[in-house]
Coordinates of C-alpha atoms and ligand atoms in Angstrom, one line a residue:
M1 CA 70.1 7.3 49.6
V2 CA 66.5 6.5 50.6
L3 CA 63.6 8.0 48.8
R4 CA 60.5 8.9 50.8
P5 CA 57.2 8.1 49.3
L6 CA 55.3 11.2 48.3
L7 CA 52.6 10.1 45.9
P8 CA 49.2 9.1 47.0
F9 CA 48.1 5.6 45.9
S10 CA 45.1 6.2 43.9
L11 CA 47.4 6.7 41.0
F12 CA 47.7 2.9 40.6
G13 CA 45.3 1.1 38.5
S14 CA 44.4 4.0 36.2
V15 CA 46.1 2.2 33.3
L16 CA 46.1 -1.6 32.8
C17 CA 49.0 -3.0 34.8
A18 CA 49.3 -6.1 36.9
Q19 CA 46.5 -8.7 37.2
P20 CA 43.0 -7.3 37.8
S21 CA 42.7 -8.8 41.3
A22 CA 46.2 -7.9 42.3
P23 CA 46.4 -5.7 45.4
S24 CA 47.9 -2.2 45.0
P25 CA 51.4 -1.8 46.2
I26 CA 52.2 0.0 49.5
A27 CA 54.4 3.1 49.5
A28 CA 57.6 2.6 51.4
P29 CA 61.0 4.2 51.6
L30 CA 63.2 3.0 48.8
R31 CA 66.9 2.7 48.1
E32 CA 67.9 3.7 44.6
L33 CA 69.4 1.4 41.9
P34 CA 73.2 1.7 41.9
W35 CA 73.3 2.0 38.1
G36 CA 76.7 1.3 36.6
Q37 CA 78.7 0.6 33.4
L38 CA 77.3 -2.9 33.0
N39 CA 73.9 -3.6 34.6
F40 CA 71.9 -6.8 35.1
L41 CA 68.3 -7.8 36.0
H42 CA 68.1 -11.2 37.4
T43 CA 65.1 -13.5 38.0
T44 CA 65.2 -17.1 39.3
D45 CA 62.9 -19.8 40.6
I46 CA 59.8 -18.2 39.1
H47 CA 58.0 -21.5 39.3
G48 CA 55.1 -20.3 37.1
W49 CA 54.2 -17.1 39.1
W50 CA 53.8 -15.1 35.9
G51 CA 50.8 -13.4 37.3
G52 CA 52.6 -12.1 40.4
H53 CA 51.2 -12.5 43.9
L54 CA 47.5 -11.7 44.1
Q55 CA 47.4 -11.7 47.9
E56 CA 50.6 -9.8 48.7
P57 CA 51.0 -6.1 47.7
S58 CA 54.8 -6.3 47.9
F59 CA 55.0 -8.7 44.9
S60 CA 51.9 -7.9 43.0
A61 CA 53.4 -6.9 39.6
D62 CA 53.3 -9.5 36.8
W63 CA 55.5 -10.6 34.0
G64 CA 54.0 -8.0 31.7
D65 CA 55.1 -5.3 34.2
Y66 CA 58.6 -6.8 34.2
I67 CA 58.6 -6.5 30.4
S68 CA 57.7 -2.8 30.6
F69 CA 60.3 -2.3 33.4
A70 CA 63.1 -4.0 31.4
K71 CA 62.3 -1.9 28.3
H72 CA 62.7 1.4 30.3
L73 CA 66.0 0.3 31.7
R74 CA 67.2 -0.8 28.3
D75 CA 66.3 2.6 27.0
R76 CA 68.2 4.2 29.9
A77 CA 71.3 2.1 29.0
D78 CA 71.0 3.1 25.4
A79 CA 70.7 6.7 26.4
D80 CA 73.7 6.9 28.7
G81 CA 75.9 4.4 26.8
S82 CA 75.9 1.8 29.5
D83 CA 74.7 -1.8 29.1
L84 CA 71.9 -3.9 30.5
L85 CA 71.6 -7.7 30.4
L86 CA 68.7 -9.9 31.6
V87 CA 69.4 -13.3 33.3
D88 CA 67.1 -16.1 34.3
T89 CA 68.5 -19.0 36.2
G90 CA 65.8 -21.7 35.9
D91 CA 63.0 -23.4 37.8
R92 CA 60.5 -21.5 35.7
I93 CA 57.9 -24.3 35.9
E94 CA 56.0 -26.1 38.7
G95 CA 54.5 -24.2 41.6
N96 CA 51.6 -22.3 40.2
A97 CA 48.3 -23.3 38.7
I98 CA 49.0 -21.4 35.4
F99 CA 51.6 -24.1 34.8
D100 CA 50.5 -27.1 36.8
S101 CA 46.7 -27.0 36.0
S102 CA 47.0 -26.4 32.3
K103 CA 46.8 -29.3 29.9
P104 CA 49.3 -30.0 28.7
R105 CA 51.3 -28.5 31.6
G106 CA 53.2 -25.6 30.2
K107 CA 50.6 -24.7 27.6
F108 CA 50.7 -21.0 28.7
T109 CA 54.1 -20.9 30.4
Y110 CA 56.3 -21.1 27.4
E111 CA 54.3 -18.5 25.5
I112 CA 54.4 -16.1 28.4
A113 CA 58.1 -16.6 29.3
K114 CA 59.3 -16.0 25.7
E115 CA 57.8 -12.5 25.6
Q116 CA 60.7 -11.1 27.8
S117 CA 64.0 -10.8 26.0
I118 CA 66.3 -12.7 28.3
D119 CA 69.9 -12.5 27.3
L120 CA 71.2 -15.5 29.4
I121 CA 68.9 -18.4 30.5
C122 CA 69.4 -22.0 31.7
S123 CA 67.5 -24.9 33.2
G124 CA 66.7 -25.6 36.8
N125 CA 66.1 -29.0 38.4
H126 CA 62.3 -28.6 38.1
E127 CA 62.6 -28.6 34.3
L128 CA 64.2 -32.0 34.6
Y129 CA 62.2 -34.1 37.1
K130 CA 59.9 -35.3 34.4
A131 CA 60.9 -36.3 30.9
A132 CA 58.0 -34.3 29.4
S133 CA 59.2 -31.1 31.1
A134 CA 62.7 -31.6 29.8
D135 CA 61.3 -32.1 26.3
G136 CA 59.4 -28.9 26.9
E137 CA 62.7 -27.1 27.2
F138 CA 64.0 -28.9 24.1
Y139 CA 60.9 -28.0 22.0
H140 CA 60.1 -24.5 23.4
T141 CA 62.5 -22.7 25.7
V142 CA 65.7 -23.6 24.0
P143 CA 64.5 -22.5 20.5
D144 CA 62.6 -19.5 21.9
F145 CA 65.9 -18.2 23.5
A146 CA 68.2 -19.6 20.8
G147 CA 71.7 -18.3 21.3
N148 CA 70.9 -17.3 24.9
Y149 CA 70.1 -20.6 26.4
L150 CA 73.3 -22.3 27.7
A151 CA 73.8 -25.8 29.1
S152 CA 77.3 -26.2 30.3
N153 CA 76.8 -29.5 32.1
L154 CA 73.4 -30.7 30.8
D155 CA 72.6 -33.2 28.1
I156 CA 69.3 -34.5 26.8
I157 CA 68.1 -37.4 24.7
N158 CA 66.9 -35.7 21.6
P159 CA 63.3 -36.7 21.4
K160 CA 63.4 -36.7 17.6
T161 CA 66.5 -38.7 17.0
G162 CA 66.8 -40.7 20.3
K163 CA 70.5 -39.6 20.5
R164 CA 72.1 -37.9 23.4
Q165 CA 73.3 -34.3 22.9
A166 CA 73.9 -31.0 24.7
L167 CA 70.5 -29.4 25.6
A168 CA 72.0 -26.1 24.3
P169 CA 75.5 -24.7 23.6
R170 CA 78.0 -25.1 26.5
Y171 CA 79.0 -21.5 26.6
K172 CA 79.1 -18.4 24.5
K173 CA 81.3 -15.4 23.9
F174 CA 79.7 -12.1 23.1
T175 CA 80.2 -8.4 23.1
T176 CA 77.8 -5.9 24.8
K177 CA 75.8 -3.5 22.7
N178 CA 77.0 -0.1 23.9
Q179 CA 80.2 -0.5 25.8
G180 CA 81.6 -3.3 23.7
I181 CA 82.5 -5.4 26.8
R182 CA 83.7 -8.8 25.8
I183 CA 82.1 -11.5 27.9
V184 CA 82.3 -15.3 28.0
A185 CA 79.3 -16.9 29.7
F186 CA 78.5 -20.3 31.1
G187 CA 75.1 -21.7 32.2
F188 CA 75.3 -24.4 34.9
I189 CA 73.0 -26.6 37.0
F190 CA 74.1 -28.0 40.4
D191 CA 75.0 -31.6 40.8
F192 CA 71.3 -32.7 40.7
T193 CA 70.5 -36.4 40.7
G194 CA 66.7 -36.5 40.8
N195 CA 66.2 -36.0 37.0
D196 CA 64.3 -38.3 34.8
N197 CA 66.2 -40.6 32.5
N198 CA 66.1 -38.5 29.4
T199 CA 68.6 -35.9 30.8
F200 CA 72.2 -36.2 32.0
I201 CA 73.9 -33.8 34.4
Q202 CA 77.6 -33.9 34.4
R203 CA 79.0 -33.1 37.8
V204 CA 80.7 -29.7 37.9
E205 CA 83.9 -31.2 39.1
D206 CA 84.1 -33.2 35.9
T207 CA 83.0 -30.4 33.7
V208 CA 85.8 -28.1 34.8
K209 CA 88.3 -30.7 33.5
E210 CA 86.9 -30.7 30.0
E211 CA 89.1 -29.2 27.3
W212 CA 86.5 -26.8 25.9
F213 CA 86.0 -25.4 29.4
K214 CA 89.7 -24.9 30.1
E215 CA 90.1 -23.2 26.8
A216 CA 87.1 -20.9 27.2
I217 CA 88.2 -19.6 30.6
S218 CA 91.8 -19.1 29.5
D219 CA 90.8 -16.7 26.7
K220 CA 92.8 -13.5 27.2
D221 CA 90.6 -11.4 25.0
L222 CA 87.9 -11.0 27.6
D223 CA 86.7 -8.2 29.9
L224 CA 84.4 -10.3 32.1
I225 CA 83.7 -14.0 32.9
L226 CA 80.1 -14.6 33.7
V227 CA 78.8 -17.8 35.3
Y228 CA 75.1 -18.1 35.8
G229 CA 73.3 -21.2 36.9
H230 CA 70.7 -23.0 38.9
V231 CA 73.2 -23.3 41.7
D232 CA 73.4 -22.1 45.3
I233 CA 75.9 -19.2 45.3
R234 CA 77.5 -20.7 48.5
S235 CA 77.7 -24.3 47.1
P236 CA 80.8 -26.4 46.6
E237 CA 80.0 -26.3 42.8
Y238 CA 80.4 -22.5 42.6
Q239 CA 83.4 -22.5 44.9
L240 CA 85.1 -24.9 42.6
L241 CA 84.1 -22.9 39.5
Y242 CA 85.4 -19.7 41.1
Q243 CA 88.7 -21.4 42.1
T244 CA 89.2 -23.0 38.7
I245 CA 88.6 -19.7 36.8
R246 CA 90.7 -17.7 39.3
D247 CA 93.6 -20.1 38.8
A248 CA 93.3 -19.6 35.1
Q249 CA 92.9 -15.8 35.2
W250 CA 94.1 -14.1 38.4
N251 CA 92.9 -10.6 37.5
K252 CA 89.8 -11.1 35.4
P253 CA 86.4 -10.0 36.9
I254 CA 84.1 -12.9 37.5
Q255 CA 80.3 -12.4 38.0
F256 CA 78.1 -15.2 39.3
F257 CA 74.3 -15.5 39.3
G258 CA 72.7 -18.3 41.2
G259 CA 69.4 -19.8 42.2
H260 CA 67.6 -22.9 43.6
T261 CA 67.7 -21.9 47.3
H262 CA 64.8 -19.4 46.9
I263 CA 66.5 -16.7 48.9
R264 CA 68.1 -13.3 48.4
D265 CA 71.9 -13.5 48.9
Y266 CA 75.1 -11.9 47.7
K267 CA 78.5 -13.4 48.2
V268 CA 81.9 -11.8 47.7
F269 CA 84.6 -14.2 46.5
D270 CA 87.3 -11.6 46.2
S271 CA 87.6 -7.9 45.1
G272 CA 87.0 -8.9 41.5
S273 CA 84.4 -11.6 41.9
V274 CA 80.9 -11.7 43.4
A275 CA 77.7 -13.7 43.2
L276 CA 74.0 -12.7 43.3
E277 CA 71.0 -14.8 44.1
S278 CA 67.6 -13.3 43.6
G279 CA 64.9 -15.1 45.6
R280 CA 61.9 -16.9 44.3
Y281 CA 58.3 -16.9 42.9
M282 CA 58.6 -13.5 41.2
E283 CA 59.0 -11.8 44.5
T284 CA 62.3 -10.3 43.6
V285 CA 64.0 -8.8 40.6
G286 CA 67.7 -8.9 41.4
F287 CA 69.7 -5.9 40.2
M288 CA 73.5 -6.0 39.8
S289 CA 75.9 -3.5 38.4
I290 CA 79.6 -3.5 37.6
S291 CA 81.8 -0.5 36.9
G292 CA 85.4 -0.3 36.0
L293 CA 85.5 -3.1 33.4
S294 CA 87.8 -2.8 30.5
T295 CA 86.4 -1.9 27.1
P296 CA 87.9 -1.4 23.6
S297 CA 88.6 2.2 24.7
S298 CA 89.6 1.9 28.3
S299 CA 91.6 -0.5 30.5
Q300 CA 90.3 -2.3 33.6
S301 CA 90.1 0.0 36.6
S302 CA 92.2 -0.8 39.6
E303 CA 89.1 -0.5 41.7
L304 CA 86.3 -2.5 40.2
K305 CA 82.9 -1.7 41.7
F306 CA 80.2 -4.3 42.2
E307 CA 76.8 -3.3 43.6
R308 CA 73.6 -5.2 44.2
R309 CA 70.0 -4.4 44.9
Y310 CA 67.0 -6.7 45.5
I311 CA 63.8 -5.1 44.1
D312 CA 60.4 -6.0 45.6
K313 CA 58.4 -6.8 42.5
N314 CA 55.5 -4.4 42.7
L315 CA 54.5 -1.4 40.6
Y316 CA 55.6 1.2 43.2
S317 CA 59.2 -0.1 43.0
L318 CA 59.2 -0.8 39.3
Q319 CA 57.8 2.6 38.4
H320 CA 60.2 4.4 40.7
H321 CA 63.3 2.7 39.5
S322 CA 62.4 3.3 35.9
G323 CA 61.6 6.9 36.5
K324 CA 58.1 6.5 35.3
D325 CA 54.6 7.1 36.7
S326 CA 51.5 5.0 36.4
T327 CA 50.7 6.6 33.0
T328 CA 54.1 6.4 31.4
F329 CA 55.2 3.1 32.9
P330 CA 53.2 0.4 31.0
T331 CA 54.3 -0.4 27.5
Q332 CA 52.0 -1.8 24.9
H333 CA 54.0 -5.0 24.9
G334 CA 53.8 -5.3 28.7
Q335 CA 50.1 -4.7 28.7
N336 CA 49.5 -7.3 26.0
V337 CA 51.3 -9.9 28.2
T338 CA 49.4 -8.8 31.3
K339 CA 46.2 -9.4 29.3
A340 CA 47.4 -12.8 28.0
I341 CA 48.2 -13.9 31.6
D342 CA 44.7 -12.7 32.7
D343 CA 43.1 -14.6 29.8
A344 CA 45.1 -17.8 30.7
R345 CA 44.1 -17.5 34.4
K346 CA 40.4 -17.0 33.4
S347 CA 40.4 -20.0 31.0
L348 CA 41.8 -22.2 33.8
G349 CA 39.2 -20.9 36.2
L350 CA 41.8 -20.1 38.9
N351 CA 39.5 -18.0 41.0
H352 CA 37.1 -21.0 41.5
R353 CA 36.7 -21.3 45.3
F354 CA 36.8 -24.6 47.1
G355 CA 36.4 -23.2 50.6
C356 CA 37.4 -20.5 53.0
A357 CA 40.6 -20.8 55.1
P358 CA 39.7 -19.7 58.6
R359 CA 43.2 -18.4 59.5
N360 CA 46.6 -17.9 58.0
L361 CA 48.8 -21.0 57.8
W362 CA 52.5 -20.3 57.4
V363 CA 55.4 -22.5 56.1
S364 CA 58.1 -20.6 58.0
R365 CA 56.7 -17.6 59.8
R366 CA 55.5 -19.6 62.8
P367 CA 57.3 -22.3 64.7
Y368 CA 56.3 -25.9 64.3
P369 CA 54.1 -27.0 66.1
H370 CA 51.9 -23.9 66.3
E371 CA 48.2 -23.3 65.5
E372 CA 49.2 -21.1 62.6
S373 CA 51.9 -23.5 61.2
I374 CA 50.7 -25.1 58.0
F375 CA 52.4 -28.3 59.1
T376 CA 50.5 -28.4 62.3
W377 CA 47.3 -28.0 60.3
L378 CA 48.3 -30.9 58.1
D379 CA 49.4 -33.3 60.8
T380 CA 46.7 -32.7 63.4
E381 CA 43.7 -31.7 61.2
L382 CA 44.0 -32.7 57.6
L383 CA 45.9 -36.0 57.4
P384 CA 44.1 -37.9 60.1
T385 CA 40.7 -37.2 58.5
A386 CA 41.6 -37.0 54.8
L387 CA 43.1 -40.4 54.6
E388 CA 40.7 -43.4 54.5
T389 CA 42.3 -46.6 55.7
N390 CA 39.2 -48.7 56.5
G391 CA 40.0 -48.6 60.2
R392 CA 43.5 -49.8 59.8
K393 CA 46.1 -48.1 62.0
A394 CA 48.6 -46.1 60.0
I395 CA 51.2 -43.4 60.1
M396 CA 51.5 -40.9 57.3
I397 CA 54.8 -39.2 56.6
L398 CA 55.0 -36.1 54.5
N399 CA 58.1 -34.1 53.6
T400 CA 57.8 -30.4 54.3
G401 CA 59.4 -29.5 51.0
G402 CA 56.3 -30.8 49.3
I403 CA 54.4 -27.8 50.7
R404 CA 55.4 -24.8 48.6
F405 CA 53.6 -21.8 50.0
D406 CA 51.5 -20.2 52.8
V407 CA 47.7 -20.3 53.0
F408 CA 46.1 -16.9 53.6
Q409 CA 42.9 -16.5 55.6
G410 CA 40.0 -16.2 53.1
P411 CA 39.2 -17.9 49.8
F412 CA 41.0 -21.2 49.1
T413 CA 40.8 -21.3 45.3
K414 CA 42.1 -23.5 42.5
D415 CA 45.0 -21.0 42.5
T416 CA 45.7 -21.6 46.1
K417 CA 45.6 -25.4 45.6
F418 CA 48.5 -25.4 43.2
L419 CA 50.5 -22.8 45.1
I420 CA 50.5 -25.0 48.2
S421 CA 50.9 -28.4 46.4
P422 CA 51.6 -28.3 42.7
F423 CA 52.8 -31.9 42.4
T424 CA 51.0 -34.7 40.7
S425 CA 52.5 -37.5 42.8
G426 CA 50.3 -39.6 45.1
V427 CA 50.4 -41.4 48.4
R428 CA 51.9 -44.9 48.8
Y429 CA 52.0 -47.3 51.7
I430 CA 53.7 -50.4 53.0
K431 CA 51.3 -52.8 55.0
D432 CA 51.8 -54.2 58.4
V433 CA 55.2 -52.7 59.4
P434 CA 56.2 -53.6 62.9
W435 CA 55.5 -50.5 65.1
K436 CA 58.9 -50.6 66.7
A437 CA 60.5 -49.9 63.4
A438 CA 57.8 -47.7 61.9
N439 CA 57.9 -45.5 65.0
Q440 CA 61.6 -44.8 64.3
V441 CA 61.4 -43.8 60.7
L442 CA 60.6 -40.1 61.2
K443 CA 63.5 -39.7 63.6
L444 CA 65.9 -41.1 61.0
L445 CA 64.5 -38.8 58.3
N446 CA 64.8 -35.7 60.5
D447 CA 67.8 -36.1 62.8
E448 CA 71.5 -36.6 62.2
G449 CA 72.4 -40.1 61.0
P450 CA 73.1 -42.3 58.0
I451 CA 69.9 -41.4 56.1
L452 CA 70.7 -37.7 56.3
A453 CA 74.2 -38.4 55.2
A454 CA 73.0 -40.3 52.2
M455 CA 70.6 -37.5 51.3
G456 CA 73.4 -35.0 51.5
E457 CA 75.6 -37.1 49.1
K458 CA 72.7 -37.2 46.6
N459 CA 72.0 -33.5 46.9
A460 CA 68.5 -34.6 47.8
Y461 CA 66.6 -32.4 50.2
L462 CA 63.2 -32.9 51.7
K463 CA 62.7 -29.4 53.2
P464 CA 61.6 -26.3 51.5
A465 CA 64.5 -24.8 49.5
E466 CA 64.8 -21.7 51.8
H467 CA 65.4 -24.1 54.7
V468 CA 68.1 -26.0 52.8
A469 CA 69.7 -22.6 52.2
A470 CA 69.5 -21.9 55.9
Q471 CA 71.5 -25.0 56.8
Y472 CA 74.5 -23.1 55.4
R473 CA 73.4 -19.7 56.6
P474 CA 72.4 -20.2 60.3
Q475 CA 72.0 -16.4 60.7
M476 CA 68.7 -16.7 58.7
Y477 CA 67.3 -18.4 61.8
S478 CA 69.1 -16.8 64.7
A479 CA 68.0 -13.3 63.8
S480 CA 64.4 -14.1 63.6
E481 CA 63.8 -16.9 66.1
S482 CA 64.4 -14.7 69.0
Q483 CA 61.9 -12.1 67.7
D484 CA 58.3 -12.0 68.7
V485 CA 56.0 -13.4 66.2
F486 CA 54.5 -10.4 64.4
A487 CA 50.8 -10.1 64.6
H488 CA 49.7 -8.9 61.2
S489 CA 49.7 -10.4 57.8
P490 CA 50.8 -8.7 54.6
H491 CA 47.4 -8.2 53.1
L492 CA 46.2 -6.4 56.2
Q493 CA 49.0 -3.8 56.0
E494 CA 48.0 -0.2 55.9
P495 CA 49.7 2.1 53.4
L496 CA 52.2 4.5 55.1
S497 CA 51.7 8.2 55.1
S498 CA 54.7 10.2 53.8
S499 CA 55.3 11.7 57.3
D500 CA 56.0 8.4 59.1
S501 CA 57.8 6.5 56.3
G502 CA 61.3 6.7 57.7
D503 CA 60.3 5.6 61.2
K504 CA 61.3 2.1 61.9
D505 CA 58.2 1.2 63.8
S506 CA 56.1 2.2 60.8
L507 CA 57.8 -0.1 58.3
F508 CA 55.7 -3.0 57.1
P509 CA 57.1 -6.6 57.2
G510 CA 59.1 -7.9 54.2
Y511 CA 62.5 -8.9 53.1
T512 CA 65.4 -7.7 55.4
T513 CA 68.3 -9.4 53.7
K514 CA 71.7 -9.7 55.4
D515 CA 74.5 -10.6 52.9
D516 CA 78.2 -10.4 52.6
V517 CA 78.2 -6.6 52.3
G518 CA 75.6 -5.7 54.9
T519 CA 71.9 -5.0 55.3
D520 CA 71.3 -2.4 52.6
G521 CA 70.6 -4.6 49.6
D522 CA 66.8 -4.6 49.7
D523 CA 65.3 -1.8 47.6
T524 CA 62.4 -1.4 50.1
L525 CA 62.9 -0.7 53.8
H526 CA 60.9 -3.3 55.8
S527 CA 60.6 -4.6 59.3
A528 CA 61.7 -8.2 59.6
I529 CA 59.6 -11.3 59.1
A530 CA 60.1 -14.2 61.5
F531 CA 61.7 -17.4 60.0
Y532 CA 61.4 -20.6 62.0
R533 CA 63.0 -24.0 61.5
V534 CA 61.0 -26.8 60.0
P535 CA 61.8 -30.6 60.1
N536 CA 62.5 -32.6 56.9
C537 CA 59.3 -34.5 57.5
I538 CA 56.1 -34.5 59.6
Q539 CA 54.1 -37.5 60.7
S540 CA 50.5 -38.0 61.5
T541 CA 48.9 -41.1 63.1
I542 CA 45.6 -42.4 61.6
N543 CA 43.0 -44.3 63.6
F544 CA 45.1 -44.3 66.8
K545 CA 47.0 -42.0 69.2
A546 CA 50.6 -42.9 69.6
S547 CA 50.5 -41.6 73.2
E548 CA 47.7 -44.0 74.2
D549 CA 48.3 -47.0 72.0
E550 CA 51.3 -49.1 70.9
P551 CA 50.0 -51.2 68.0
E552 CA 51.8 -54.3 66.9
V553 CA 51.9 -53.2 63.3
V554 CA 50.9 -50.2 61.3
D555 CA 50.7 -49.3 57.6
V556 CA 53.4 -46.8 56.8
M557 CA 52.0 -44.2 54.4
Y558 CA 54.0 -41.5 52.7
N559 CA 54.0 -39.1 49.8
E560 CA 55.7 -40.8 46.8
F561 CA 58.6 -38.3 46.7
V562 CA 60.1 -39.8 49.9
E563 CA 59.6 -43.5 49.1
K564 CA 63.3 -44.2 48.5
W565 CA 64.2 -42.7 51.9
I566 CA 61.4 -44.5 53.7
I567 CA 62.6 -47.9 52.4
L568 CA 66.2 -47.0 53.3
A569 CA 65.2 -46.0 56.8
L570 CA 63.2 -49.2 57.3
E571 CA 66.2 -51.2 56.1
Y572 CA 68.4 -49.5 58.5
L573 CA 65.9 -50.4 61.2
G574 CA 66.1 -54.0 60.3
E575 CA 62.9 -54.2 58.2
S576 CA 63.7 -55.0 54.6
Y577 CA 61.1 -53.9 52.0
S578 CA 61.5 -53.1 48.3
V579 CA 59.4 -51.0 45.9
E580 CA 57.4 -54.2 45.0
D581 CA 56.1 -54.3 48.6
T582 CA 54.6 -50.8 48.3
H583 CA 51.0 -50.0 47.2
S584 CA 49.3 -47.1 45.7
Y585 CA 46.8 -45.3 47.9
A586 CA 43.3 -44.5 46.4
E587 CA 44.4 -45.5 42.9
G588 CA 47.2 -42.9 42.8
K589 CA 45.0 -39.9 43.8
S590 CA 47.5 -37.1 44.1
F591 CA 48.2 -35.5 47.5
T592 CA 47.1 -32.2 46.0
D593 CA 43.6 -33.7 45.3
I594 CA 43.4 -35.3 48.7
M595 CA 44.1 -31.9 50.3
T596 CA 41.6 -30.1 48.1
D597 CA 38.8 -32.6 48.9
W598 CA 39.4 -32.1 52.5
V599 CA 39.2 -28.3 52.0
K600 CA 35.9 -28.7 50.2
E601 CA 34.5 -30.9 53.0
H602 CA 35.8 -29.0 56.0
W603 CA 36.1 -25.4 54.8
G604 CA 33.3 -25.2 52.3
V605 CA 31.1 -22.1 52.7
D606 CA 27.9 -21.4 50.8
E607 CA 27.9 -17.6 51.1
E608 CA 29.3 -15.6 48.3
E609 CA 32.0 -14.0 50.5
C610 CA 34.3 -15.7 52.9
P611 CA 33.7 -14.7 56.5
S612 CA 36.2 -12.2 57.7
Ligands
ZN1 ZN1 63.2 -23.5 42.8
ZN2 ZN1 65.7 -25.6 42.0

C-alpha cells in the first residue's frame, strides 16, 4: 500500500528536530512498514554522519531523530506484544568531519553513538585500519554496548595488558522481551586484511571449524539464528556461514544482516533464511520483520514470513512510520542528542567556508570522463595544478575509493572537505621511473590481470564500496547506464503537491532498489538515479602532456593507500622498487589538505554568499 502525502510542509521545524541547517524533507508517496512478530531496525556504514545530510532533503534527519524513532517503535512493540531489535554492522567512523576533524578523532563520535540503545553491534574494517581506532573500540564502543557488542572472528591486543584477546564475546544467546523468542547471535567481519597490527581477523572459513561455533549453531533450544556483520550479504563468507548453519539445522530460521558495500540489498537464501543490507552514511534505516517464529507458546509456522523495507532517513518518513507528527515525534532524549551534535559541529567550525564549488561534481552519477565527474575535475583541474614538483615531469595516480562523496554546487566547507576525503594519508613518489613502465601502471591497476587478481585475493579494493558491490551485481549498472543523465540535483527538488504524487513523472530522484524479491523495498517512491562505472584509479600528468611528449623518465606519484600496488605493478613491468625507494611529498601533507588548499586558491570567493 502506498500512502499519498497530504500534509503541507510548514509543519516541519516547529519543534527542534534534525540539525538547524538541514533541509526540510520532501513529501512523497510512501510504502508502509511491514510490521511483524519480530522487527529490526538496521544501520550500517554510518561513517560519522551523525548529523545526517545537510544538503540532501531525503536524508536530513540526524541521530537524535533516529533515537526518537526507535523509541516510538519500541513502544509500539510493547503495546502489541511484538519485539523490536536494533542492529548496527560497523564502519561507524571515518568519512565525516565530526569524527575526522576532532582531536582526538572520535572525541564526539563515541558519545553520540552510545545514546542509541543498539541491541547487536560489531566492528567494521574502518574501526581497524589504525591501531588507535581499534583501541577506541576497546575503550569506548565495547564497554558502552557491553553484552551487545560481538566479535565472532576478531581479536585485539589488549592495550592495557599487551595480551591478545577477543575484542568482545564471540556470540550470545538471549530471549526477546515480549515474545520470548530464543535467539543465538553472531557478529562477524569479512576476511579483511588491511588492519593495523593490533587486531587479528580470523578467516570465516576457519572460524566455522571452531568447537564453540559448531556447538552454538547446533543448539536445539532456539527459535532463530541471527548472523550480523560487516560483510557483503552476497559474499563467499556469508554463503559459507549460511551453508554451515543450514547443514547443522535444516529447518531453523536464519536472519543475516550485512554491510560494507554501502548499498541497499536483500538476498533470499531459502524459504527460511534471508539477508538485509542497509546502505550507507545514515541515508537508510533498514527495516526487517519476521513472523511465524516459534515461541514458548507456539510452534514454528510452516510459512515463515520475512519482509524488508529501506527507509529514507528523513523526518517525513520517520514521523509517518512511527505514527507521529512534528509535535509528537521528537522525544526529549532525541532532542538532547540533536543539540549535542549541533554543539559538536559548532565547536569544530564545520560551516567554515573555503570556497564555492561552481558546479556539482559526482562520484557515480556521471560517466567518467565528464565535466560533472568528480574524477575528471581531479585529473584535469586539481591535480595538475595542486602538486608542486619544481618543474619535474610526473604522473599522479589516485584510487577512486579515496573519494568518498559528491561535491554540491555552492559552499565548500570544512564539512565538505572531510566528506570528500576524510583520510589523513599523504602523497608519495618514486623518482625517475622509465616512462615505458610508468605509462603502463594505470592499465595494470585498472584492467584485468595479475595485479587485480592479487587485490581480489587480499579482499583489497581501490574503488568506492558501491562499485565493488556492483562487480557482483551488474544490474546496478545496466539499468542506469542506458538512462539519460537526469538534469537536476537533489537540493533543487521541488516539493510535490498531493495531487501529482502518484504520477511517475513527478517522483523525485532517489533510491530505486532492485533486490531478490523485487522493486518494492524502498519506503519512498522515487525516480531512478544514474549510476556509472568508475575505474580503480585515475591518473593525471604533471608538467607535460602525454599526447605530445614521451619523456624518458617521470616521477610516479600516488596516494599512500595504493603504494603496495604501485610497487607490485612496477615490478611486474620489470622495474624493481621497494618502499625504501619511495619519498614523502611535501613532508607528508595529506591529500585532503592538498585538495583544500586548491579549493581556497581556485574557488575562493570574498562575497558572503556563494554565487548561484
Ligand atoms: Zn563502509
Ligand atoms: Zn567497510
